[in-house]
N, CA and C atoms as an extended XYZ file, in Angstrom:
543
Properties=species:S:1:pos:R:3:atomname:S:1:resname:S:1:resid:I:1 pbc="F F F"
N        -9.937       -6.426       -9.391 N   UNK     1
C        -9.790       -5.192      -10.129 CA  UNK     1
C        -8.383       -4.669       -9.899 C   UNK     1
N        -7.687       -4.460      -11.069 N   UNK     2
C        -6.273       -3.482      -10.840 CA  UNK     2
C        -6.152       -2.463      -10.656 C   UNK     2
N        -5.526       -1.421      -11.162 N   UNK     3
C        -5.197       -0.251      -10.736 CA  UNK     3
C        -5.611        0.673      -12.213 C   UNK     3
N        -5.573        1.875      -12.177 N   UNK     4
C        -5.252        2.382      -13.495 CA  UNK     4
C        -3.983        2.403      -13.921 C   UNK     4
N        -4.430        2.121      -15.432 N   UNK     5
C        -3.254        1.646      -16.273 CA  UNK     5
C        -3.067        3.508      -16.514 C   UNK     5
N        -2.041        4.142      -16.621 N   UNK     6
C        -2.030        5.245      -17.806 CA  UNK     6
C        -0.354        4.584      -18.754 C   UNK     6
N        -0.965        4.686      -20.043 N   UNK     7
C         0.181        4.151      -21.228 CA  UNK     7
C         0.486        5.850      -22.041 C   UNK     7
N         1.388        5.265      -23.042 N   UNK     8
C         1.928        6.410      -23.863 CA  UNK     8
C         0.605        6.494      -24.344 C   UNK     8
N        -0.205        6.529      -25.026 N   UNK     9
C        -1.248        7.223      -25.745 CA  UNK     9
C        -2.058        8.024      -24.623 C   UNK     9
N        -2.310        8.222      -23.071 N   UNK    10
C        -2.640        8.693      -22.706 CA  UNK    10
C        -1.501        9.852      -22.003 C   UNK    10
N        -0.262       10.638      -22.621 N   UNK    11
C         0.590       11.092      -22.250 CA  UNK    11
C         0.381       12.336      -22.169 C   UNK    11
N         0.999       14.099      -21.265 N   UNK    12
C         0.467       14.938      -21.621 CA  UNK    12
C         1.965       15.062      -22.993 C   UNK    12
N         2.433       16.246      -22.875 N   UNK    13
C         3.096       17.199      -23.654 CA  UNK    13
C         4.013       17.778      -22.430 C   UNK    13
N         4.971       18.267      -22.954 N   UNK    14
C         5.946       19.452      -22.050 CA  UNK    14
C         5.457       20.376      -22.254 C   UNK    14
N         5.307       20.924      -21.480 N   UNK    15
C         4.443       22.097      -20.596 CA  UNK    15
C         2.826       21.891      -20.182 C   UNK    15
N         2.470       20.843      -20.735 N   UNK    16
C         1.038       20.820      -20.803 CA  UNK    16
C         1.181       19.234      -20.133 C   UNK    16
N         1.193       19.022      -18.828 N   UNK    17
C         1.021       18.013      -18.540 CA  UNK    17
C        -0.646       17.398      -18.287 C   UNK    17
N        -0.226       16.035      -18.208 N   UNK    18
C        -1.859       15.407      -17.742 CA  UNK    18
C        -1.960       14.821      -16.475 C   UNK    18
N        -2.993       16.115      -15.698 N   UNK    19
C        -2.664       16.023      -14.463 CA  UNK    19
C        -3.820       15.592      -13.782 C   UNK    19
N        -3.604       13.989      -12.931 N   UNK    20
C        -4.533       13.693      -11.587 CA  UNK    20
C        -4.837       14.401       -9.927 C   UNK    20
N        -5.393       14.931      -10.145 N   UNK    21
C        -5.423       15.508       -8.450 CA  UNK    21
C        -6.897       15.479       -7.895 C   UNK    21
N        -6.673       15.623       -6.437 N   UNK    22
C        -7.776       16.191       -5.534 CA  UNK    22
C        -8.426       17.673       -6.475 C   UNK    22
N        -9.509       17.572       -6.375 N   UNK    23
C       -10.417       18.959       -6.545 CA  UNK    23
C        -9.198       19.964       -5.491 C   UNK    23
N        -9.492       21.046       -5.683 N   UNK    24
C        -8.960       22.143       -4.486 CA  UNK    24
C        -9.830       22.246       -3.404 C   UNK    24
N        -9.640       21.689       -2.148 N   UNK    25
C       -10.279       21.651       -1.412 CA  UNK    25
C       -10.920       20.248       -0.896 C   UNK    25
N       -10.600       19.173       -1.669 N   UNK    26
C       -10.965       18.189       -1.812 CA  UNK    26
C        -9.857       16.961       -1.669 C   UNK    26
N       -10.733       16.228       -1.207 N   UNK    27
C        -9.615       14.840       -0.727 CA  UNK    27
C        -9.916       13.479       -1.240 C   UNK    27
N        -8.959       12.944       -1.980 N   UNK    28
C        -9.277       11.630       -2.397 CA  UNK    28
C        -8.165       10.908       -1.944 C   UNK    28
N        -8.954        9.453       -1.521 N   UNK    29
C        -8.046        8.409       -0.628 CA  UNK    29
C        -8.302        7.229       -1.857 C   UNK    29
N        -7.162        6.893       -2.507 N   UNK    30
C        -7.510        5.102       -3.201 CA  UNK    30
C        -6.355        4.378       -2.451 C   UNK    30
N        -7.684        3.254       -2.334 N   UNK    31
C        -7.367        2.261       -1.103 CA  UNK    31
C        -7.112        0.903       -1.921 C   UNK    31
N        -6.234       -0.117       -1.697 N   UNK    32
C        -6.142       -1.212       -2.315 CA  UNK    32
C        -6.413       -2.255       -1.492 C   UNK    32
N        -7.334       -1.448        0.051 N   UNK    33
C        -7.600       -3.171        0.746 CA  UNK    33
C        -8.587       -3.695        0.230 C   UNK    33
N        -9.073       -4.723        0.965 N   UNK    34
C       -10.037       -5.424        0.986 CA  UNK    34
C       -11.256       -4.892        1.814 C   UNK    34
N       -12.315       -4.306        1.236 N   UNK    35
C       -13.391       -3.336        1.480 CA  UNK    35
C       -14.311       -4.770        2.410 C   UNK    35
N       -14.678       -5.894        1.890 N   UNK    36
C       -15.553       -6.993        2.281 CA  UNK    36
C       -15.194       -7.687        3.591 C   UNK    36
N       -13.841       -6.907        4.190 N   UNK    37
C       -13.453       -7.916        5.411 CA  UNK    37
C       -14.182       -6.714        6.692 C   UNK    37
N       -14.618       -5.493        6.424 N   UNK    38
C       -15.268       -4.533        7.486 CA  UNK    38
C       -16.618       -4.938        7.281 C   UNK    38
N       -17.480       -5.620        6.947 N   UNK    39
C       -18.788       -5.085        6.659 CA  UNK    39
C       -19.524       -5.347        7.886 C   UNK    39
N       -20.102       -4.958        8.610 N   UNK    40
C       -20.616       -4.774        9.602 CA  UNK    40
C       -21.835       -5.662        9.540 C   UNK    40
N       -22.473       -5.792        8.630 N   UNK    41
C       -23.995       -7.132        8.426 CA  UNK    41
C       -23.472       -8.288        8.202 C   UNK    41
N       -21.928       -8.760        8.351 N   UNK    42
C       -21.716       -9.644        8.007 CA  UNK    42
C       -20.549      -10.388        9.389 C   UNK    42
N       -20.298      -11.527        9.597 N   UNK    43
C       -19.423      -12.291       10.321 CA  UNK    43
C       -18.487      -12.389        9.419 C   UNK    43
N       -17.303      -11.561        9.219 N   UNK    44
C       -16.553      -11.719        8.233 CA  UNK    44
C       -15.613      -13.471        8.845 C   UNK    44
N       -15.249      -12.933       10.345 N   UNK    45
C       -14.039      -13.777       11.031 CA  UNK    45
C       -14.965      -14.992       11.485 C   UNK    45
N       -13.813      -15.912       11.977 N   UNK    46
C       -14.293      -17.081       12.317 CA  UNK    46
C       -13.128      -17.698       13.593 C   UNK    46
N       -13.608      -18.265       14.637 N   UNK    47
C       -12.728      -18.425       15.320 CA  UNK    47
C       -12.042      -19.694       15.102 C   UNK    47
N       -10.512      -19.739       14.805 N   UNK    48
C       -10.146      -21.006       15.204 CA  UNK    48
C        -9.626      -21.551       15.883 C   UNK    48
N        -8.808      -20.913       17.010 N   UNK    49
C        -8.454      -21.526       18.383 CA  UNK    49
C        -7.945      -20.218       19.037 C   UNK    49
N        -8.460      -20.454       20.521 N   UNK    50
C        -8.088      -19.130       21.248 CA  UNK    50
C        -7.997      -17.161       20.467 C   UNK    50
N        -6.771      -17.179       20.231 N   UNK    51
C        -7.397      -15.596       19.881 CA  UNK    51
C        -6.662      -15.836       18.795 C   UNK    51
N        -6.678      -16.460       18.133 N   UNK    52
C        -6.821      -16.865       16.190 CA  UNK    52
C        -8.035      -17.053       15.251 C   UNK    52
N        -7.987      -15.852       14.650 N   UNK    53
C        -9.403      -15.928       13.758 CA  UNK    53
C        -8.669      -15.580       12.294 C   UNK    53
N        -9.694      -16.334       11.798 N   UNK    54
C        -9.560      -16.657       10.075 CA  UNK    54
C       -10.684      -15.773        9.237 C   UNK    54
N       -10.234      -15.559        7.748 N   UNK    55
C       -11.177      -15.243        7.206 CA  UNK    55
C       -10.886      -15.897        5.989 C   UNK    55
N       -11.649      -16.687        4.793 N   UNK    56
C       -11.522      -17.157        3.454 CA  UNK    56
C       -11.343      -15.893        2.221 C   UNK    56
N       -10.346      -15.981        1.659 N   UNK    57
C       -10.675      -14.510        1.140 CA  UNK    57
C       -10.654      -15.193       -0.969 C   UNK    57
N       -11.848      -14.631       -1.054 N   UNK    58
C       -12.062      -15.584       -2.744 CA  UNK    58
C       -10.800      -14.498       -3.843 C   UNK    58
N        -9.936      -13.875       -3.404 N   UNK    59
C        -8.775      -13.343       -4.215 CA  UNK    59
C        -7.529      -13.670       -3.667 C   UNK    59
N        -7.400      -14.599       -2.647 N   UNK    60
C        -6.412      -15.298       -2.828 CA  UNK    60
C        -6.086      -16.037       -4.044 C   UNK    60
N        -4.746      -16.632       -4.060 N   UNK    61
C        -3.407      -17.414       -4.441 CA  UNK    61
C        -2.996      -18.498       -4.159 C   UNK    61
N        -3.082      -19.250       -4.971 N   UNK    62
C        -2.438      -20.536       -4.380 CA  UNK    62
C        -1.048      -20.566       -4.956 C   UNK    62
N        -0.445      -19.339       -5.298 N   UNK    63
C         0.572      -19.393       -6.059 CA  UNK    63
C         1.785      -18.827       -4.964 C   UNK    63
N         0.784      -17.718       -4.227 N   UNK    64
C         1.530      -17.492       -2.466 CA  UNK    64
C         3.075      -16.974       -3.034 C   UNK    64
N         2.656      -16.188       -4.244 N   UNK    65
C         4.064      -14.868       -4.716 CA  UNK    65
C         3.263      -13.527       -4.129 C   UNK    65
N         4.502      -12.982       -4.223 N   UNK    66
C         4.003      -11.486       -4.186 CA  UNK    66
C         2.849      -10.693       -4.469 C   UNK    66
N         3.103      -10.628       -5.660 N   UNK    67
C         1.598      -10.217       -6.470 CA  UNK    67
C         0.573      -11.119       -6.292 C   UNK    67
N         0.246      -11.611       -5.420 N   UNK    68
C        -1.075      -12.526       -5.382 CA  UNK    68
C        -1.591      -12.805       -4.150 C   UNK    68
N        -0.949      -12.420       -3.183 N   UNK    69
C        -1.353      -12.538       -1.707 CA  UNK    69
C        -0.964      -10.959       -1.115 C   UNK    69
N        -1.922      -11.093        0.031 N   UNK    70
C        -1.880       -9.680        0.695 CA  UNK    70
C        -0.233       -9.361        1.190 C   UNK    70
N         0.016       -8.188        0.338 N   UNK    71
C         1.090       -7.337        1.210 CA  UNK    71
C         1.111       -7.357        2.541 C   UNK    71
N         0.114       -6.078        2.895 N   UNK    72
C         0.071       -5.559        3.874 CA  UNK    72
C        -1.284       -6.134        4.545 C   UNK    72
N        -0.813       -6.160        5.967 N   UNK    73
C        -2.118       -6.800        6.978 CA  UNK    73
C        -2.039       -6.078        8.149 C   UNK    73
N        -3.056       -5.373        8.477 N   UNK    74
C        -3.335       -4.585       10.054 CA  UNK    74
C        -4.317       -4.190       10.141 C   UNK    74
N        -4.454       -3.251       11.054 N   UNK    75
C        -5.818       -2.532       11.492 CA  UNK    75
C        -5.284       -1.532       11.739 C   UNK    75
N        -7.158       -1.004       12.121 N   UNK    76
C        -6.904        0.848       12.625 CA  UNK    76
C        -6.706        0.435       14.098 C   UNK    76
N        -5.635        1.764       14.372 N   UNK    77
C        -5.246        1.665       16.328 CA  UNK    77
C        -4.969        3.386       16.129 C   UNK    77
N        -6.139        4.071       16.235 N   UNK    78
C        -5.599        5.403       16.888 CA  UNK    78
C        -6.089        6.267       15.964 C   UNK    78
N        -6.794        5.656       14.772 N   UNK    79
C        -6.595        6.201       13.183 CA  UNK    79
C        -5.501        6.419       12.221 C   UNK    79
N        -4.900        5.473       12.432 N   UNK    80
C        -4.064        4.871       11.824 CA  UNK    80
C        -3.738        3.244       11.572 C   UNK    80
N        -3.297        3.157       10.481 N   UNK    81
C        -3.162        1.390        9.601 CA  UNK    81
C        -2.146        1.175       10.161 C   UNK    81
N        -2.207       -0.259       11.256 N   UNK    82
C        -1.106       -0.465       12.212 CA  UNK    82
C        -0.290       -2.029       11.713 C   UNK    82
N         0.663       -2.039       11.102 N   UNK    83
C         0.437       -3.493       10.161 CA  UNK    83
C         1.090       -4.462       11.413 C   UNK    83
N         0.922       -5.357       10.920 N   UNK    84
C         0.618       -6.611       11.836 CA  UNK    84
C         1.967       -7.037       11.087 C   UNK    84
N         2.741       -8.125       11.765 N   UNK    85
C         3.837       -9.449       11.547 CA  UNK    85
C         3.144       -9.981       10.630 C   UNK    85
N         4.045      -10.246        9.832 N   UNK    86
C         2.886      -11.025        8.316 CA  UNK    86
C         3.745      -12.226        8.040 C   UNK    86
N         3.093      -12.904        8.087 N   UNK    87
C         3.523      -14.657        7.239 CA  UNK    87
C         3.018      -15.414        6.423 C   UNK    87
N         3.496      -16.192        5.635 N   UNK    88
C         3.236      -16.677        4.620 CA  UNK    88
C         3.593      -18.579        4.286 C   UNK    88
N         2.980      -18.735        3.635 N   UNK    89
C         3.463      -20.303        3.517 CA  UNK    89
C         3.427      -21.801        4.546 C   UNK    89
N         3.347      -22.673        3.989 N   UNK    90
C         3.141      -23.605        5.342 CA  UNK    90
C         4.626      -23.679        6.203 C   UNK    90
N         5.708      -22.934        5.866 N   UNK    91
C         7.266      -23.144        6.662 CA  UNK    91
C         6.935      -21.978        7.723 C   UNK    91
N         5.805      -21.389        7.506 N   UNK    92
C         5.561      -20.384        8.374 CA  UNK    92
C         4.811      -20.454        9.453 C   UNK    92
N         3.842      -21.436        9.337 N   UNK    93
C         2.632      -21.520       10.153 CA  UNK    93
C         2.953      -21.692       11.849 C   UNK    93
N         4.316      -22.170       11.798 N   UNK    94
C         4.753      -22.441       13.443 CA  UNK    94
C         5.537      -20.940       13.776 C   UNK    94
N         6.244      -19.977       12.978 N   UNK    95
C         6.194      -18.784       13.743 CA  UNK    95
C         5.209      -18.017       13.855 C   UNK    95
N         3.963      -18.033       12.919 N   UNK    96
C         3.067      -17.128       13.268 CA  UNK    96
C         2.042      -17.864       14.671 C   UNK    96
N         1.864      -18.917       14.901 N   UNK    97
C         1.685      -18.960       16.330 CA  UNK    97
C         2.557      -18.769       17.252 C   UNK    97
N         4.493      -18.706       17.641 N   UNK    98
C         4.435      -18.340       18.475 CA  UNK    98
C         4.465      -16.765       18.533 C   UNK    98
N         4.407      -16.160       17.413 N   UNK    99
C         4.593      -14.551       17.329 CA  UNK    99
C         3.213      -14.087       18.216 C   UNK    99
N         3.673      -12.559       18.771 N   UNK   100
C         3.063      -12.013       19.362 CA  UNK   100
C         1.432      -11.139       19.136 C   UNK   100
N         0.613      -11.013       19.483 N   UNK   101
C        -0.774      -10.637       19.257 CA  UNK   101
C        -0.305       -9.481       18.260 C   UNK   101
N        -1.268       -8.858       17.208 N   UNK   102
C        -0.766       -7.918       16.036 CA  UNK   102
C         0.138       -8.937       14.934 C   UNK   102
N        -0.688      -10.182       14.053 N   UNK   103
C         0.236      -11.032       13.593 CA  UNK   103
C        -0.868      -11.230       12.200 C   UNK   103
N        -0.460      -12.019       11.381 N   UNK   104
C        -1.128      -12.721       10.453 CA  UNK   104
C        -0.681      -13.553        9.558 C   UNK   104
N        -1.212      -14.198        9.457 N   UNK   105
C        -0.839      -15.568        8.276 CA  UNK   105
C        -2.056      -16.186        6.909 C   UNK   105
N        -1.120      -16.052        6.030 N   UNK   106
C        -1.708      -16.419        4.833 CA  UNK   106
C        -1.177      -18.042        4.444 C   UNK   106
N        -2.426      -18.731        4.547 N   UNK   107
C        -1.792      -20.045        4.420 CA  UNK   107
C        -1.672      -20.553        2.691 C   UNK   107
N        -1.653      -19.173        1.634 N   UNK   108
C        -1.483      -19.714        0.153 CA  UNK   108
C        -2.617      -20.522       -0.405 C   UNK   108
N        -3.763      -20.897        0.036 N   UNK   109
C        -5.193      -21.397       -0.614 CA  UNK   109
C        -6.117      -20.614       -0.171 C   UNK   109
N        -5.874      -19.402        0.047 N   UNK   110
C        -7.162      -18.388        0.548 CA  UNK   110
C        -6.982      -17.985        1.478 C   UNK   110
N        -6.565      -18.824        2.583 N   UNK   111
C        -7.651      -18.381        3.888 CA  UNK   111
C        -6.287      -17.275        4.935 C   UNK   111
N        -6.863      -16.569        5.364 N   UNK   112
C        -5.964      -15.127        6.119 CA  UNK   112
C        -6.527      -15.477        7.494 C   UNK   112
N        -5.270      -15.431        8.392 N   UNK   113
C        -5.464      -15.845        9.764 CA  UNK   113
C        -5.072      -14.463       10.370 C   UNK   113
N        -5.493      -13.914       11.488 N   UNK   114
C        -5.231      -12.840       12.498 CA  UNK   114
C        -5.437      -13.027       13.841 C   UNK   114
N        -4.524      -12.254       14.706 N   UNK   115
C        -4.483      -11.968       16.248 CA  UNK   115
C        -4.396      -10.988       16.282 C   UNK   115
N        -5.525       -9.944       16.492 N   UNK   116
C        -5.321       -8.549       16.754 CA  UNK   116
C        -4.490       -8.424       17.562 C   UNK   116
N        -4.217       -6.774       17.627 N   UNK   117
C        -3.532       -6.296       19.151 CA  UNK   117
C        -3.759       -6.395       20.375 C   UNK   117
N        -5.465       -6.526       19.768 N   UNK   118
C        -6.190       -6.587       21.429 CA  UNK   118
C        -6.202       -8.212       21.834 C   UNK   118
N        -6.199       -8.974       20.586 N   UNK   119
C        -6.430      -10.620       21.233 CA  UNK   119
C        -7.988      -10.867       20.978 C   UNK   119
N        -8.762      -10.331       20.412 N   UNK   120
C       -10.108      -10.472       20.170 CA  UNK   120
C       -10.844      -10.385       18.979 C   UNK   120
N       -12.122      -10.924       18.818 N   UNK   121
C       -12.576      -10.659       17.652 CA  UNK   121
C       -12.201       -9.899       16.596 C   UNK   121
N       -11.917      -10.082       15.053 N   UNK   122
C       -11.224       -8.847       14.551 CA  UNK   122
C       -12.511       -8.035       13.643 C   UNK   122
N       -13.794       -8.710       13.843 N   UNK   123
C       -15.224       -8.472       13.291 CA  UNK   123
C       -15.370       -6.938       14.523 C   UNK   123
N       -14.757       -6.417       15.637 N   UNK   124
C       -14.882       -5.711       15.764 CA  UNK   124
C       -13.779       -4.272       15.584 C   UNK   124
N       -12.891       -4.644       14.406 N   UNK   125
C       -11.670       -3.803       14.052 CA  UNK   125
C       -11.702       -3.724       12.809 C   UNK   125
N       -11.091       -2.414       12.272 N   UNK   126
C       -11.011       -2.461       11.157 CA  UNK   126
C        -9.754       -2.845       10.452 C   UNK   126
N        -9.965       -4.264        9.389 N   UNK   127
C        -8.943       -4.300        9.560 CA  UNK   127
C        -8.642       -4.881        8.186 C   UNK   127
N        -7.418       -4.386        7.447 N   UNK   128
C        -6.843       -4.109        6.182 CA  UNK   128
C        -5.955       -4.963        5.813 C   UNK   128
N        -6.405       -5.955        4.484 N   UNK   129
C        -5.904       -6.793        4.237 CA  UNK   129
C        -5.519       -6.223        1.941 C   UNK   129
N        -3.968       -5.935        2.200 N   UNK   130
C        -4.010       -4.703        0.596 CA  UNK   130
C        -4.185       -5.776       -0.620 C   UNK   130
N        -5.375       -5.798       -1.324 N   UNK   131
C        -5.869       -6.124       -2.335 CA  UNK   131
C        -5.492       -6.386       -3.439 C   UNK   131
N        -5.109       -5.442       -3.795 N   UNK   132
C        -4.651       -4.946       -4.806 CA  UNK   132
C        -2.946       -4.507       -4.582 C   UNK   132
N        -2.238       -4.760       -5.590 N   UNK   133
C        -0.669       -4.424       -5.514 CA  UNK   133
C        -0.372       -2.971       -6.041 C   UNK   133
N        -1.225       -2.522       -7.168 N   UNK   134
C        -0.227       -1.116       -7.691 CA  UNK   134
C        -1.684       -0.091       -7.579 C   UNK   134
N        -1.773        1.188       -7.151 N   UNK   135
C        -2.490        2.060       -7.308 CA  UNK   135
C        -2.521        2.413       -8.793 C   UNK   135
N        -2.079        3.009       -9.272 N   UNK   136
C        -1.314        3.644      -10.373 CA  UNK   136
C        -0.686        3.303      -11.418 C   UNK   136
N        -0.359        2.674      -12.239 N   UNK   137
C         0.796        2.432      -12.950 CA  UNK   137
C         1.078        3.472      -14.385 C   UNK   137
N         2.190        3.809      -14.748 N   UNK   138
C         2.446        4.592      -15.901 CA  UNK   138
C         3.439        3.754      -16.568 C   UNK   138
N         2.696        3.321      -17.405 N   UNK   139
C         2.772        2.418      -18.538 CA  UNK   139
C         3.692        2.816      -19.825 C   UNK   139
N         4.750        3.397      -20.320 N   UNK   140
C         5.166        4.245      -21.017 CA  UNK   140
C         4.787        5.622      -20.857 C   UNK   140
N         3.756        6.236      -20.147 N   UNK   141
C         3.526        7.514      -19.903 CA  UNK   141
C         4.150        8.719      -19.478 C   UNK   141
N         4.042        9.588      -20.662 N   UNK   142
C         5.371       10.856      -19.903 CA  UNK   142
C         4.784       11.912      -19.692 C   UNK   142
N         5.329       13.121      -19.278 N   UNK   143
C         4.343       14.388      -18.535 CA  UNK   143
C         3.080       13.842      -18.389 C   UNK   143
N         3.232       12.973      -17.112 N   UNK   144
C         2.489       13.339      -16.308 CA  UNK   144
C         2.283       13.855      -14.841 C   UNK   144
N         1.415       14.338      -14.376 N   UNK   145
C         1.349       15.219      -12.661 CA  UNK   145
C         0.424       14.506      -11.781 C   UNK   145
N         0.957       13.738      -10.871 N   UNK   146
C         0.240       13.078       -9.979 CA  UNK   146
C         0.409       13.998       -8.887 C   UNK   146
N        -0.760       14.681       -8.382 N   UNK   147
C        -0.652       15.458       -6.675 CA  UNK   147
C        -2.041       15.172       -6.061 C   UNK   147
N        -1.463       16.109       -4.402 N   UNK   148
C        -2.878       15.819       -4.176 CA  UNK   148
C        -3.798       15.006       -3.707 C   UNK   148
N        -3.220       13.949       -3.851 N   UNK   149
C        -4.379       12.329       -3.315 CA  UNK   149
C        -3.355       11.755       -2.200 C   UNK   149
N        -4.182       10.623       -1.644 N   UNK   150
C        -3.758        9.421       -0.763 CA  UNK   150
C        -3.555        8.470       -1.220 C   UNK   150
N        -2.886        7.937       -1.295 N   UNK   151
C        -2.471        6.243       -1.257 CA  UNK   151
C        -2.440        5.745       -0.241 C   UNK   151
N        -3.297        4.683        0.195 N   UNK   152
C        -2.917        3.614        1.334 CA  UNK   152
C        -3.186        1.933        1.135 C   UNK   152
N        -2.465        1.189        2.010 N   UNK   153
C        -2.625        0.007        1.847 CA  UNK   153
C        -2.681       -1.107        0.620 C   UNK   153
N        -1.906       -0.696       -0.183 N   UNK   154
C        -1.383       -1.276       -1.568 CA  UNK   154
C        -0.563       -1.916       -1.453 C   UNK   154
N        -0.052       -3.009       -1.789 N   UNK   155
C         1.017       -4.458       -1.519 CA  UNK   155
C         2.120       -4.151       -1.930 C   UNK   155
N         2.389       -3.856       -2.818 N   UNK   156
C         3.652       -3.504       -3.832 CA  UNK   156
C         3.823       -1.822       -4.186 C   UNK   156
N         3.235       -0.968       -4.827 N   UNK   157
C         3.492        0.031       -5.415 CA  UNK   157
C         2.136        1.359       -5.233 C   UNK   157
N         2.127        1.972       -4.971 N   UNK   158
C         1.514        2.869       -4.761 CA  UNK   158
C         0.920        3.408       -6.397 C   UNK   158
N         2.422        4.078       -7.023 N   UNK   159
C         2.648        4.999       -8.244 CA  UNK   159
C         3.513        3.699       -8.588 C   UNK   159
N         3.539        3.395       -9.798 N   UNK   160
C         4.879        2.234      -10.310 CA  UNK   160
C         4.983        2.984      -11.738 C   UNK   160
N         5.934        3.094      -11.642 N   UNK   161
C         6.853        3.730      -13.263 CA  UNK   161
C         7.461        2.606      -14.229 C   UNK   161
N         7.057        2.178      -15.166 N   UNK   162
C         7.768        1.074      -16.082 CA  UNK   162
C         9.159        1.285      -16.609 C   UNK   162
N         9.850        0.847      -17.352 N   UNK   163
C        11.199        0.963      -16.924 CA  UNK   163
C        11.326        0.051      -18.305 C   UNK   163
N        11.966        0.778      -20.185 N   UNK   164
C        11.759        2.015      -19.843 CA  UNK   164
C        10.641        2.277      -20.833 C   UNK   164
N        10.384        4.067      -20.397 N   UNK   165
C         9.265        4.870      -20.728 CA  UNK   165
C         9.343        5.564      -19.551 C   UNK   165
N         8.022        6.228      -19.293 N   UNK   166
C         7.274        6.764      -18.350 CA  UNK   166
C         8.163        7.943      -17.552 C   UNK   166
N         8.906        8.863      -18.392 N   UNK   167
C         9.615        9.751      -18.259 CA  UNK   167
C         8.701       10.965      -18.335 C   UNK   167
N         9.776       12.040      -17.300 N   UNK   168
C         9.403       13.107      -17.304 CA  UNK   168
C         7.923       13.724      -16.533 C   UNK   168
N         8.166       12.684      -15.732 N   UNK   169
C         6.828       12.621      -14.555 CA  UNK   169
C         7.082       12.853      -13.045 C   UNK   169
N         5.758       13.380      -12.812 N   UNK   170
C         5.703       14.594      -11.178 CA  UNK   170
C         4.822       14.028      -10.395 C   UNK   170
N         5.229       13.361       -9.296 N   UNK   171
C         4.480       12.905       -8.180 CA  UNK   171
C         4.432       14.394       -6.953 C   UNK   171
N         3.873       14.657       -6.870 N   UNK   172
C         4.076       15.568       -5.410 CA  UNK   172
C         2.453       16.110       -4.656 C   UNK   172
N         3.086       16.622       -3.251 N   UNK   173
C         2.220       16.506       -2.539 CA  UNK   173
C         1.001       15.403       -2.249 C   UNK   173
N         1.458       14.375       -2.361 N   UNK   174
C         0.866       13.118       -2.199 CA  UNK   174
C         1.243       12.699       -0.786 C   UNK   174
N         0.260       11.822       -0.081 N   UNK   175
C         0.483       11.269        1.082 CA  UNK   175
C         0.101        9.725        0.917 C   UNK   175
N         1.616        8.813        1.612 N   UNK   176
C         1.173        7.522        1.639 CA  UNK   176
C         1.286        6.726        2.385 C   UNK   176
N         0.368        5.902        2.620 N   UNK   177
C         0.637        5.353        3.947 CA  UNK   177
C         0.428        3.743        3.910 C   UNK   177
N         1.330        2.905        4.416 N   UNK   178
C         1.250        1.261        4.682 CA  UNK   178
C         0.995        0.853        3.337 C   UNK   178
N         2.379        1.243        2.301 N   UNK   179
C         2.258        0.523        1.020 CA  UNK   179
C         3.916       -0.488        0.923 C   UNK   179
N         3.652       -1.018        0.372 N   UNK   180
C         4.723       -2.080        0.481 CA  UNK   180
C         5.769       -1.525        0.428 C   UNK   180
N         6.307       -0.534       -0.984 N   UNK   181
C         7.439        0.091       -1.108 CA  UNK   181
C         7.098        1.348       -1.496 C   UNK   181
């Protein structure tokens, strides 16, 4: 699943913008990890040697670009998304073993390797592998008002503005956290 698209036909007007927010009083978090790697009824990880555990993830890439493999990789440490050393590709596979615990590797046919911080199971951490690349996108879209919400853990773009179009638009009071850029 992607992100929402908003295009020019969904545009506001000057002065009359079209505006996304939190209720008043209210908090919304969109998340672009991977929801299926926490589930608690399930053995997500698998061990494969010492304190290296794997998981198969069916939205991988064998294409192992940007847009197709996880951005961002970490866990919660404190209540907060703590990202891990991230690697990629088989030219990689010998620094992400000797790199230090808090690491991960995507070997480009699925499968996501981790060493927590702690060195242990990661079936007992929560831990965030970003799904999805763009929260948001404004597609030719102008006046519009993005406030109010969270962004976290998105690979690439949180809000992405197309280029050109998508003029005359208000991001604020937004909070974001462990997005690619």
């Amino acid at each position: 699943m992607c992100c929402a698209i908003i295009d020019e036909n969904d545009s506001g007007a000057e002065g009359a913008y079209l505006t996304i927010e939190a209720e008043p009083g209210g908090k919304v978090i969109l998340d672009g990890s991977d929801p299926n790697l926490n589930n608690p009824n399930v053995n997500n990880w698998k061990n494969h040697s010492g304190n290296i555990y794997y998981t198969d993830l069916n939205w991988g890439n064998t294409a192992c670009d940007e847009k197709s493999v996880p951005g961002f990789v970490g866990e919660e440490r404190g209540g907060e998304g703590v990202r891990y050393l991230f690697f990629r590709g088989s030219g990689e596979w010998g620094d992400f073993l000797s790199a230090p615990n808090g690491s991960a590797y995507y070997d480009c046919a699925g499968r996501l390797y981790v060493r927590t911080y702690d060195g242990d199971d990661p079936d007992g951490h929560i831990i965030h592998a970003s799904r999805e690349s763009y929260g948001i996108i404004l597609e030719g879209a102008d006046f519009v008002r993005i406030r109010d919400l969270e962004f976290q853990y998105y690979g690439t773009y949180a809000v992405f503005f197309t280029n050109p179009g998508a003029d005359q638009n208000i991001v604020e009071r937004n909070i974001f956290r462990s997005i690619g850029y």
